[in-house]
Amino acid sequence: MMKQRWASIYKCTQLVLSFLLVLVIWNLPQSALADVNPQDINAIIRTRDIALQALNTRDFSKIQPYLHPNFTITTVDNQIFHQVPEFEKYWNQQFSSSIKDIKMQLKGDPIRTFLTPEIDVASGEAIASFSFKDGKTADMALRWTAVLQKLQDKWTIQSLHFSSNLLNNPVLNAAQQLGQILAVAAGIGGFVLGAVAMLLLRRKTKQQTARI
């Protein structure tokens, strides 16, 4: 009887301690947030705005001082970059085909969690507006997650990740439309070529028959 009672007390104690541990872990971000002053929030927003401006203007020289020495950028097509020149080359290649310009703007307020007073994890939504060389425009909804770390009194981007709905991708849709147009053009071209070949063949047959 006593063993059962002590076993029950032990189980209850374990449950209470587990619950308290969950509460402590859950409240860590709030505690870290309480230690962050408004100046840090403003500095984080400034880093975000500089990064956004770099993407929209294709001028990455200004954002480089705000990147963590071991930063990582993951694009919507699942490519990973660790060097600014590599990402800059990738970004400029987006404008070598049917895309004329890309402008990105944030949507709503980000969700921000401070793991420590020096590490901020933020996520939110954005809209990428595409302008195509044929005059058409389209918008693509994005989700992003960023990890920022404070280094030497400067908030730097440690990692940045973008994702999108592949089923609602204006670039993919434009490529599919172009593929359909090329397929139709190829079909028409093949029909015309076949018709011309048939006419030439008939003419040649008539000439041979006339000689006989």
Short mmCIF file of C-alpha atoms in Angstrom, two decimals:
data_model
loop_
_atom_site.label_atom_id
_atom_site.label_comp_id
_atom_site.label_asym_id
_atom_site.label_seq_id
_atom_site.Cartn_x
_atom_site.Cartn_y
_atom_site.Cartn_z
CA MET A 1 0.00 0.00 0.00
CA MET A 2 2.79 2.38 0.95
CA LYS A 3 4.71 1.50 -2.23
CA GLN A 4 1.68 2.39 -4.36
CA ARG A 5 1.26 5.71 -2.50
CA TRP A 6 4.94 6.63 -2.97
CA ALA A 7 4.71 5.62 -6.64
CA SER A 8 1.71 7.92 -7.09
CA ILE A 9 3.49 10.79 -5.32
CA TYR A 10 6.57 10.24 -7.50
CA LYS A 11 4.49 10.33 -10.70
CA CYS A 12 2.69 13.49 -9.60
CA THR A 13 6.01 15.12 -8.75
CA GLN A 14 7.36 14.23 -12.18
CA LEU A 15 4.29 15.72 -13.88
CA VAL A 16 4.56 18.96 -11.88
CA LEU A 17 8.28 19.32 -12.59
CA SER A 18 7.72 18.63 -16.30
CA PHE A 19 4.97 21.24 -16.40
CA LEU A 20 7.19 23.81 -14.68
CA LEU A 21 10.03 23.04 -17.09
CA VAL A 22 7.72 23.62 -20.06
CA LEU A 23 6.65 26.95 -18.56
CA VAL A 24 10.26 28.02 -18.09
CA ILE A 25 11.18 27.12 -21.67
CA TRP A 26 8.03 28.79 -23.01
CA ASN A 27 8.81 32.01 -21.16
CA LEU A 28 12.44 32.24 -22.28
CA PRO A 29 11.62 34.30 -25.41
CA GLN A 30 9.50 36.72 -23.38
CA SER A 31 12.34 37.13 -20.88
CA ALA A 32 14.79 37.79 -23.68
CA LEU A 33 12.35 40.22 -25.27
CA ALA A 34 12.11 42.12 -22.01
CA ASP A 35 15.87 42.64 -22.12
CA VAL A 36 15.79 44.15 -25.64
CA ASN A 37 15.58 47.93 -25.77
CA PRO A 38 13.78 50.01 -28.44
CA GLN A 39 17.11 51.00 -29.99
CA ASP A 40 17.77 47.36 -30.85
CA ILE A 41 14.32 47.01 -32.43
CA ASN A 42 14.96 50.11 -34.55
CA ALA A 43 18.37 48.75 -35.56
CA ILE A 44 16.79 45.43 -36.61
CA ILE A 45 14.19 47.27 -38.70
CA ARG A 46 16.98 49.30 -40.31
CA THR A 47 18.87 46.12 -41.25
CA ARG A 48 15.66 44.70 -42.73
CA ASP A 49 14.99 47.85 -44.77
CA ILE A 50 18.55 47.90 -46.12
CA ALA A 51 18.23 44.25 -47.19
CA LEU A 52 14.91 44.98 -48.90
CA GLN A 53 16.38 47.99 -50.68
CA ALA A 54 19.35 45.90 -51.85
CA LEU A 55 17.00 43.37 -53.47
CA ASN A 56 14.82 46.00 -55.13
CA THR A 57 17.70 48.09 -56.47
CA ARG A 58 20.12 45.22 -57.14
CA ASP A 59 22.79 47.09 -55.19
CA PHE A 60 24.24 44.65 -52.66
CA SER A 61 27.18 46.77 -51.59
CA LYS A 62 25.13 48.46 -48.85
CA ILE A 63 23.84 45.25 -47.26
CA GLN A 64 27.20 43.47 -47.10
CA PRO A 65 28.25 45.15 -43.79
CA TYR A 66 24.98 43.91 -42.25
CA LEU A 67 25.54 40.24 -43.11
CA HIS A 68 26.86 37.77 -40.56
CA PRO A 69 30.32 36.36 -41.42
CA ASN A 70 28.67 32.92 -41.77
CA PHE A 71 25.39 34.02 -43.31
CA THR A 72 23.14 31.78 -45.42
CA ILE A 73 20.49 32.75 -47.97
CA THR A 74 18.04 30.09 -49.20
CA THR A 75 15.98 31.11 -52.24
CA VAL A 76 12.51 29.95 -53.30
CA ASP A 77 14.05 27.52 -55.81
CA ASN A 78 16.00 25.82 -53.00
CA GLN A 79 19.41 27.27 -53.80
CA ILE A 80 21.78 28.18 -50.97
CA PHE A 81 24.32 31.00 -50.99
CA HIS A 82 27.04 31.95 -48.52
CA GLN A 83 28.81 34.69 -50.49
CA VAL A 84 27.41 38.03 -51.68
CA PRO A 85 28.94 37.84 -55.20
CA GLU A 86 27.39 34.40 -55.74
CA PHE A 87 23.94 35.57 -54.70
CA GLU A 88 24.31 38.79 -56.70
CA LYS A 89 25.13 36.77 -59.83
CA TYR A 90 22.12 34.51 -59.21
CA TRP A 91 19.80 37.48 -58.65
CA ASN A 92 20.94 39.28 -61.81
CA GLN A 93 20.44 36.11 -63.84
CA GLN A 94 16.72 36.31 -63.04
CA PHE A 95 16.51 39.27 -65.42
CA SER A 96 18.17 37.58 -68.40
CA SER A 97 15.05 35.78 -69.63
CA SER A 98 11.47 37.03 -69.57
CA ILE A 99 11.65 39.02 -66.30
CA LYS A 100 12.23 42.77 -66.55
CA ASP A 101 12.06 43.73 -62.88
CA ILE A 102 11.21 42.36 -59.42
CA LYS A 103 10.06 44.49 -56.50
CA MET A 104 9.54 43.01 -53.07
CA GLN A 105 7.55 44.47 -50.21
CA LEU A 106 6.69 43.12 -46.78
CA LYS A 107 3.11 42.30 -45.84
CA GLY A 108 1.88 42.87 -42.31
CA ASP A 109 3.94 42.81 -39.13
CA PRO A 110 6.53 40.08 -38.61
CA ILE A 111 6.41 37.56 -35.78
CA ARG A 112 9.50 38.18 -33.68
CA THR A 113 11.08 35.93 -31.03
CA PHE A 114 14.27 36.74 -29.15
CA LEU A 115 16.08 33.55 -28.18
CA THR A 116 18.57 35.76 -26.37
CA PRO A 117 18.99 39.54 -26.25
CA GLU A 118 21.48 39.13 -29.14
CA ILE A 119 19.55 36.63 -31.34
CA ASP A 120 16.27 37.48 -33.05
CA VAL A 121 14.18 35.01 -35.06
CA ALA A 122 11.61 36.77 -37.25
CA SER A 123 9.13 35.49 -39.82
CA GLY A 124 6.41 37.00 -41.94
CA GLU A 125 4.88 37.42 -45.38
CA ALA A 126 5.93 39.37 -48.45
CA ILE A 127 4.75 40.13 -51.97
CA ALA A 128 7.09 39.88 -54.97
CA SER A 129 5.81 41.94 -57.92
CA PHE A 130 7.11 40.74 -61.29
CA SER A 131 7.28 42.90 -64.42
CA PHE A 132 7.81 40.92 -67.61
CA LYS A 133 9.44 42.10 -70.83
CA ASP A 134 6.18 41.61 -72.75
CA GLY A 135 4.48 44.23 -70.55
CA LYS A 136 2.60 41.84 -68.26
CA THR A 137 2.78 41.95 -64.46
CA ALA A 138 2.09 39.41 -61.72
CA ASP A 139 2.39 39.11 -57.94
CA MET A 140 3.68 36.14 -55.98
CA ALA A 141 3.04 35.62 -52.26
CA LEU A 142 6.11 34.70 -50.22
CA ARG A 143 6.90 33.61 -46.69
CA TRP A 144 10.22 34.41 -45.11
CA THR A 145 12.18 33.55 -41.99
CA ALA A 146 15.24 35.46 -40.83
CA VAL A 147 17.70 34.96 -38.00
CA LEU A 148 19.54 38.11 -36.90
CA GLN A 149 22.46 38.26 -34.51
CA LYS A 150 23.94 41.29 -32.82
CA LEU A 151 27.67 41.56 -33.48
CA GLN A 152 29.77 44.53 -32.34
CA ASP A 153 26.66 46.67 -31.73
CA LYS A 154 25.31 45.91 -35.20
CA TRP A 155 22.38 43.61 -36.03
CA THR A 156 23.47 41.28 -38.81
CA ILE A 157 21.52 38.76 -40.89
CA GLN A 158 22.71 35.27 -40.02
CA SER A 159 20.26 33.39 -42.24
CA LEU A 160 17.40 34.28 -44.58
CA HIS A 161 14.95 31.83 -46.11
CA PHE A 162 12.20 32.41 -48.67
CA SER A 163 9.39 30.05 -49.69
CA SER A 164 6.45 30.27 -52.08
CA ASN A 165 3.50 28.30 -53.39
CA LEU A 166 4.82 26.41 -56.42
CA LEU A 167 1.26 25.96 -57.69
CA ASN A 168 0.80 29.75 -57.88
CA ASN A 169 4.08 30.90 -59.40
CA PRO A 170 3.90 33.68 -62.02
CA VAL A 171 7.31 32.83 -63.44
CA LEU A 172 6.34 29.18 -63.88
CA ASN A 173 2.99 30.22 -65.39
CA ALA A 174 4.75 32.56 -67.83
CA ALA A 175 7.14 29.76 -68.83
CA GLN A 176 4.21 27.40 -69.35
CA GLN A 177 2.41 29.96 -71.50
CA LEU A 178 5.58 30.50 -73.52
CA GLY A 179 5.93 26.75 -73.92
CA GLN A 180 2.35 26.49 -75.16
CA ILE A 181 2.92 29.32 -77.65
CA LEU A 182 6.10 27.65 -78.92
CA ALA A 183 4.27 24.32 -79.20
CA VAL A 184 1.48 25.91 -81.26
CA ALA A 185 4.02 27.77 -83.39
CA ALA A 186 5.96 24.56 -83.93
CA GLY A 187 2.73 22.76 -84.90
CA ILE A 188 1.76 25.47 -87.39
CA GLY A 189 5.29 25.52 -88.77
CA GLY A 190 5.27 21.77 -89.18
CA PHE A 191 1.89 21.89 -90.94
CA VAL A 192 3.07 24.60 -93.35
CA LEU A 193 6.31 22.75 -94.02
CA GLY A 194 4.38 19.52 -94.67
CA ALA A 195 1.96 21.29 -97.01
CA VAL A 196 4.83 22.83 -98.99
CA ALA A 197 6.57 19.46 -99.20
CA MET A 198 3.36 17.84 -100.47
CA LEU A 199 2.94 20.53 -103.15
CA LEU A 200 6.53 20.11 -104.32
CA LEU A 201 6.13 16.34 -104.37
CA ARG A 202 2.92 16.55 -106.41
CA ARG A 203 4.52 18.99 -108.86
CA LYS A 204 7.51 16.70 -109.28
CA THR A 205 5.22 13.70 -109.83
CA LYS A 206 3.22 15.58 -112.49
CA GLN A 207 6.41 16.56 -114.30
CA GLN A 208 7.63 12.99 -114.33
CA THR A 209 4.24 11.76 -115.60
CA ALA A 210 4.24 14.37 -118.38
CA ARG A 211 7.68 13.22 -119.56
CA ILE A 212 6.49 9.62 -119.77
#
